[in-house]
CSV table of N, CA and C in Angstrom, one decimal:
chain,number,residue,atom,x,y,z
A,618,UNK,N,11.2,164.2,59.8
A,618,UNK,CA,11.3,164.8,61.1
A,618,UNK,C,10.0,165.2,61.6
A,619,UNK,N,9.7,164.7,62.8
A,619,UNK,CA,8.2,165.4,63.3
A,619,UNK,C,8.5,166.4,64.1
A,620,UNK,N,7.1,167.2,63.8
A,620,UNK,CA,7.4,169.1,64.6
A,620,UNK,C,6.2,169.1,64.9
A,621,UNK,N,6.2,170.2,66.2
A,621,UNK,CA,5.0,170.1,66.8
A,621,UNK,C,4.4,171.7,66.9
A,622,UNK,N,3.7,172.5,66.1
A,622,UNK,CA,4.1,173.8,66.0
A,622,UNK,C,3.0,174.2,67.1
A,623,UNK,N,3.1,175.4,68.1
A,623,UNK,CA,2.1,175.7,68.4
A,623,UNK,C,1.5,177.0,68.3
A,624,UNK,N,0.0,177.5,68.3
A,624,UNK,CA,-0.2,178.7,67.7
A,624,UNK,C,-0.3,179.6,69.5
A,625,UNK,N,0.5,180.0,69.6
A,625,UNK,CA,0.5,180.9,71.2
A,625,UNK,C,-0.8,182.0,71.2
A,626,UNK,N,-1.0,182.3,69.6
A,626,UNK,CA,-2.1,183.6,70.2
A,626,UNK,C,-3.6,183.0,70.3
A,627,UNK,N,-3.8,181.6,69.9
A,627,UNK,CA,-4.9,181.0,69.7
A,627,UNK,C,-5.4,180.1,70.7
A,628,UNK,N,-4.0,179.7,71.6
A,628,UNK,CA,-4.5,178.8,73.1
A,628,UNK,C,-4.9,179.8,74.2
A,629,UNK,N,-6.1,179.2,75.0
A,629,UNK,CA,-6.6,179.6,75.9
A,629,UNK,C,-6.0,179.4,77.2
A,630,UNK,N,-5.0,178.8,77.1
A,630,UNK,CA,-4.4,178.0,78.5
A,630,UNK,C,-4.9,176.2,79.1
A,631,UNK,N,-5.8,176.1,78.3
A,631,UNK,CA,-6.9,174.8,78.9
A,631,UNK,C,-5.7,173.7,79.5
A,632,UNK,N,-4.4,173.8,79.0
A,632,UNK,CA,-3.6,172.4,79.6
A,632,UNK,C,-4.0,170.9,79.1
A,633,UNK,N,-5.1,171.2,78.2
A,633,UNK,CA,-5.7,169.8,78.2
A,633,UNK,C,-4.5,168.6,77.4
A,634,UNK,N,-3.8,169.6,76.4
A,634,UNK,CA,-2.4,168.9,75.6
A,634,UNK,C,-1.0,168.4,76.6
A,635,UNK,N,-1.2,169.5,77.6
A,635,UNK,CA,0.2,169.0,78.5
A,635,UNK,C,-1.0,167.1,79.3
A,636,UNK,N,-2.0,167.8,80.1
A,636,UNK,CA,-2.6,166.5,80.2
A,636,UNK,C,-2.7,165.4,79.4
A,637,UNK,N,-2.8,165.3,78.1
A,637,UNK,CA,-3.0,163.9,77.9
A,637,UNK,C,-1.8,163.6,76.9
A,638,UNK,N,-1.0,164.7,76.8
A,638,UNK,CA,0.6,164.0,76.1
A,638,UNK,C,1.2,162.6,76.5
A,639,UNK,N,1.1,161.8,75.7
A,639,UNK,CA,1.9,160.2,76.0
A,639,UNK,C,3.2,160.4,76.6
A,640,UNK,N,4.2,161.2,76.3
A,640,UNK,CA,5.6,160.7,76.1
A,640,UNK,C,5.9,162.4,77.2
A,641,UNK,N,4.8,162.9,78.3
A,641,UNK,CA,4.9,163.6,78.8
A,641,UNK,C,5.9,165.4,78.7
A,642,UNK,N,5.7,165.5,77.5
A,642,UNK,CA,7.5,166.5,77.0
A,642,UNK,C,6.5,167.6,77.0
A,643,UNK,N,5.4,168.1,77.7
A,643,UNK,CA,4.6,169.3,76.9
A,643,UNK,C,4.9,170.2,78.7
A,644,UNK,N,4.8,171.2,78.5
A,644,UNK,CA,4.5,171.9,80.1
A,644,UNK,C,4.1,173.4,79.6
A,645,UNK,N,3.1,173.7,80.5
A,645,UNK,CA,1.9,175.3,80.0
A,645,UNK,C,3.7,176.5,80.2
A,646,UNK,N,3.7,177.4,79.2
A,646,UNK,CA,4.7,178.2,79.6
A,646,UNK,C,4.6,178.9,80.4
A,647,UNK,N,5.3,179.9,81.1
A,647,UNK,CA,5.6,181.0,82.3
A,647,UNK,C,5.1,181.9,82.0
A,648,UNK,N,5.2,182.9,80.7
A,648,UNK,CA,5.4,183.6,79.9
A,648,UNK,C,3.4,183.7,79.8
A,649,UNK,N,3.0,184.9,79.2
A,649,UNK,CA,1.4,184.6,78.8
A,649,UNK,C,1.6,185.4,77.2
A,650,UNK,N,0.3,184.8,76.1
A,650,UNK,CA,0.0,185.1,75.4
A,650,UNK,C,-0.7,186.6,75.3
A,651,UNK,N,-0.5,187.1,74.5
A,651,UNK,CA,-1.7,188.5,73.9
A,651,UNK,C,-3.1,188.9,75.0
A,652,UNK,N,-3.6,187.5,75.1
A,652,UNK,CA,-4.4,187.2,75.9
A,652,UNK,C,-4.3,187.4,77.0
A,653,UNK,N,-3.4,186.7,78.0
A,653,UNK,CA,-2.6,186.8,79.5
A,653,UNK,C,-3.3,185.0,79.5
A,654,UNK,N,-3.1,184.4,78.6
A,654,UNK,CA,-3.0,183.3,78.9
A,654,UNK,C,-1.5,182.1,78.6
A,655,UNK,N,-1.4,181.5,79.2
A,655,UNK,CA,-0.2,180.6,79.1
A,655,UNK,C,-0.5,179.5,78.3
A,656,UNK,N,0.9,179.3,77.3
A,656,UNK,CA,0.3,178.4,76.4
A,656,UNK,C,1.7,177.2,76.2
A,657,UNK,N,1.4,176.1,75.7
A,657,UNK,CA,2.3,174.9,75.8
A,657,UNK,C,3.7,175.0,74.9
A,658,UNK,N,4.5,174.4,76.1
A,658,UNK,CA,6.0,174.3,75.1
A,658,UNK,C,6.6,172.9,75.5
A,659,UNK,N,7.2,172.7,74.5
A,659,UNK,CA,8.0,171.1,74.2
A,659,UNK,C,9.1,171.2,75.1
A,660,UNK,N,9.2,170.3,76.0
A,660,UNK,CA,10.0,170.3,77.1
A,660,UNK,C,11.3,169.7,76.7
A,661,UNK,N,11.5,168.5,75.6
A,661,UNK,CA,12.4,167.8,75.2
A,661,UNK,C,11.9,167.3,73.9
A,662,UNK,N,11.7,167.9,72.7
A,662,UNK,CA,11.7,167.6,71.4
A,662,UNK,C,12.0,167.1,70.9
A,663,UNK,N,13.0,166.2,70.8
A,663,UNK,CA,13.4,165.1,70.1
A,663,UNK,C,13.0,163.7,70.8
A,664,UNK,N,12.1,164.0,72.0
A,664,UNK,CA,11.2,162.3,72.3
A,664,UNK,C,10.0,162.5,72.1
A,665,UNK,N,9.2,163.7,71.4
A,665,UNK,CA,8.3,164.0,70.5
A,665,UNK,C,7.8,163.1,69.2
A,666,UNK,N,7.0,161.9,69.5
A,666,UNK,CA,6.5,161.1,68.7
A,666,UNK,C,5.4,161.5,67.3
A,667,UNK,N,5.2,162.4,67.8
A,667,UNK,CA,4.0,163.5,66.8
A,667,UNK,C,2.8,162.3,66.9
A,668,UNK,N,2.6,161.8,67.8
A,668,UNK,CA,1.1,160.8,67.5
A,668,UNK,C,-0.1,161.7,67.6
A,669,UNK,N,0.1,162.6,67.5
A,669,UNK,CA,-1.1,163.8,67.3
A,669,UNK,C,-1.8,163.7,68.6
A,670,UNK,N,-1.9,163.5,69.9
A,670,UNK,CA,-2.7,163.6,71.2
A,670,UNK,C,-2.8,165.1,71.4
A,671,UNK,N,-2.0,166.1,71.2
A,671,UNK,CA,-2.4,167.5,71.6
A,671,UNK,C,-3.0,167.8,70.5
A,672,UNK,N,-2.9,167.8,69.5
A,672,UNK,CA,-3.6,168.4,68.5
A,672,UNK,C,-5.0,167.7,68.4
A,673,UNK,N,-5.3,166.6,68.8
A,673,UNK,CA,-6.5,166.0,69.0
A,673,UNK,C,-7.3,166.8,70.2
A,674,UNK,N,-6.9,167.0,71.1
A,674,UNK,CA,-7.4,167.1,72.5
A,674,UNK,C,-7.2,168.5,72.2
A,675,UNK,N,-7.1,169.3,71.8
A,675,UNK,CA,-7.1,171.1,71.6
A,675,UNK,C,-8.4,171.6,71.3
A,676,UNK,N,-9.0,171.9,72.2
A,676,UNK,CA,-10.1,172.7,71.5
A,676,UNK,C,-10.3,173.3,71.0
A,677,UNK,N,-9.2,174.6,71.1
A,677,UNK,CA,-9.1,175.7,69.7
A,677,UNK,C,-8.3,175.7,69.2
A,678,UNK,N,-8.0,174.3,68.6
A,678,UNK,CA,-7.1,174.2,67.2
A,678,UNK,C,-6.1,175.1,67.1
A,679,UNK,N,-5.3,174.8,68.4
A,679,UNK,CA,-3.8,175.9,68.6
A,679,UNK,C,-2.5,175.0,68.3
A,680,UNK,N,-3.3,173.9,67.7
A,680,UNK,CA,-1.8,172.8,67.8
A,680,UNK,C,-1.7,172.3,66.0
A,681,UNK,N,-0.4,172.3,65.7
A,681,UNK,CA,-0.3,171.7,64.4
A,681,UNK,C,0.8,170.8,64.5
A,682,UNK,N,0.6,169.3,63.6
A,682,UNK,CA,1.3,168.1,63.9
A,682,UNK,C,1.9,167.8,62.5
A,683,UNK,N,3.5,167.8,62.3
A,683,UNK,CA,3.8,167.4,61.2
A,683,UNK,C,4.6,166.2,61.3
A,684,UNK,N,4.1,165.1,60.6
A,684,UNK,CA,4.7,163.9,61.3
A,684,UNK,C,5.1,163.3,59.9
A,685,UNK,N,6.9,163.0,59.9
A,685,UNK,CA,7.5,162.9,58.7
A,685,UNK,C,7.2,163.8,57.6
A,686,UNK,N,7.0,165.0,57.9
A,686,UNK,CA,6.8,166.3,57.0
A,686,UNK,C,5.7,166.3,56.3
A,687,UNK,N,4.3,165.0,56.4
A,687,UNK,CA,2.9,165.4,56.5
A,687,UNK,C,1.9,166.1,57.8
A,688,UNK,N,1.6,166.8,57.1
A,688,UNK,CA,0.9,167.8,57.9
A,688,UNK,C,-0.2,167.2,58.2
A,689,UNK,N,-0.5,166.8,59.6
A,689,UNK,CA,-2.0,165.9,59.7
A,689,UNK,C,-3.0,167.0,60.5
A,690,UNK,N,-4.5,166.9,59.0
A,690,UNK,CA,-5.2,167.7,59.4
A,690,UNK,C,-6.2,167.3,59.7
A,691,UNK,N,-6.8,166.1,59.9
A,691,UNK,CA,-7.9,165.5,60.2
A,691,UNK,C,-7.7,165.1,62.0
A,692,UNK,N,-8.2,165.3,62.9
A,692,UNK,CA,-7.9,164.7,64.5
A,692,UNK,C,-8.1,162.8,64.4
A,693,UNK,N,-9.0,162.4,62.6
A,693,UNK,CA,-9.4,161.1,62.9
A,693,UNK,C,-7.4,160.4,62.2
A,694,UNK,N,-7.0,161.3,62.1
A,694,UNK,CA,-5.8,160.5,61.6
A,694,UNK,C,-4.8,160.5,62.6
A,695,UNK,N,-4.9,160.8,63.8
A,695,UNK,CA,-3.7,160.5,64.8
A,695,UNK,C,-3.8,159.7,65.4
A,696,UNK,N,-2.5,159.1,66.2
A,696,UNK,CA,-2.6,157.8,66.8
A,696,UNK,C,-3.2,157.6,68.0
A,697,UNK,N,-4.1,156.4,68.0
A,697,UNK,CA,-4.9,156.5,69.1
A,697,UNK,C,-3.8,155.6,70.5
A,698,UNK,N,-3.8,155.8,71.2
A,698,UNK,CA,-3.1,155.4,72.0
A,698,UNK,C,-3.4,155.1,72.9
A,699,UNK,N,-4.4,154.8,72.8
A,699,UNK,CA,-5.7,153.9,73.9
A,699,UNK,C,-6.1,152.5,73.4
A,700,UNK,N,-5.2,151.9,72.8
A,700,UNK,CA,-5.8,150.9,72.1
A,700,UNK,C,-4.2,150.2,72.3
């Protein structure tokens, strides 16, 4: 099963994961973090491909990708989707 976990106290708000999500399911939440920043939630989770695009494109490493119950920790191991 792929899960998309996200760390709420560690995103800045940047949006950059709702931006470049393939399969469009991400949207900044309402709600704000510790911070007063707004951070991403899974709009429909089960068309959640886990190809790693938000966790690539996160600059402060607020995103974790577990795809088929490995945990991918490298950004060079997710799917490029530009190709």
């Amino acid at each position: 099963m792929n899960k998309v976990h996200f760390d709420k106290h560690r995103c800045k708000g940047c949006g950059m994961c709702v931006l470049f999500c393939p399969q469009k399911i991400l949207r900044m939440s309402a709600g704000l973090n510790d911070q007063g920043f707004p951070y991403p939630e899974l709009t429909d989770p089960d068309r959640c491909t886990a190809c790693g695009m938000c966790f690539r494109m996160c600059p402060d490493c607020a995103i974790q990708v577990d795809k088929d119950g490995v945990k991918i920790k490298d950004k060079k191991e997710t799917t490029d989707v530009t190709k």
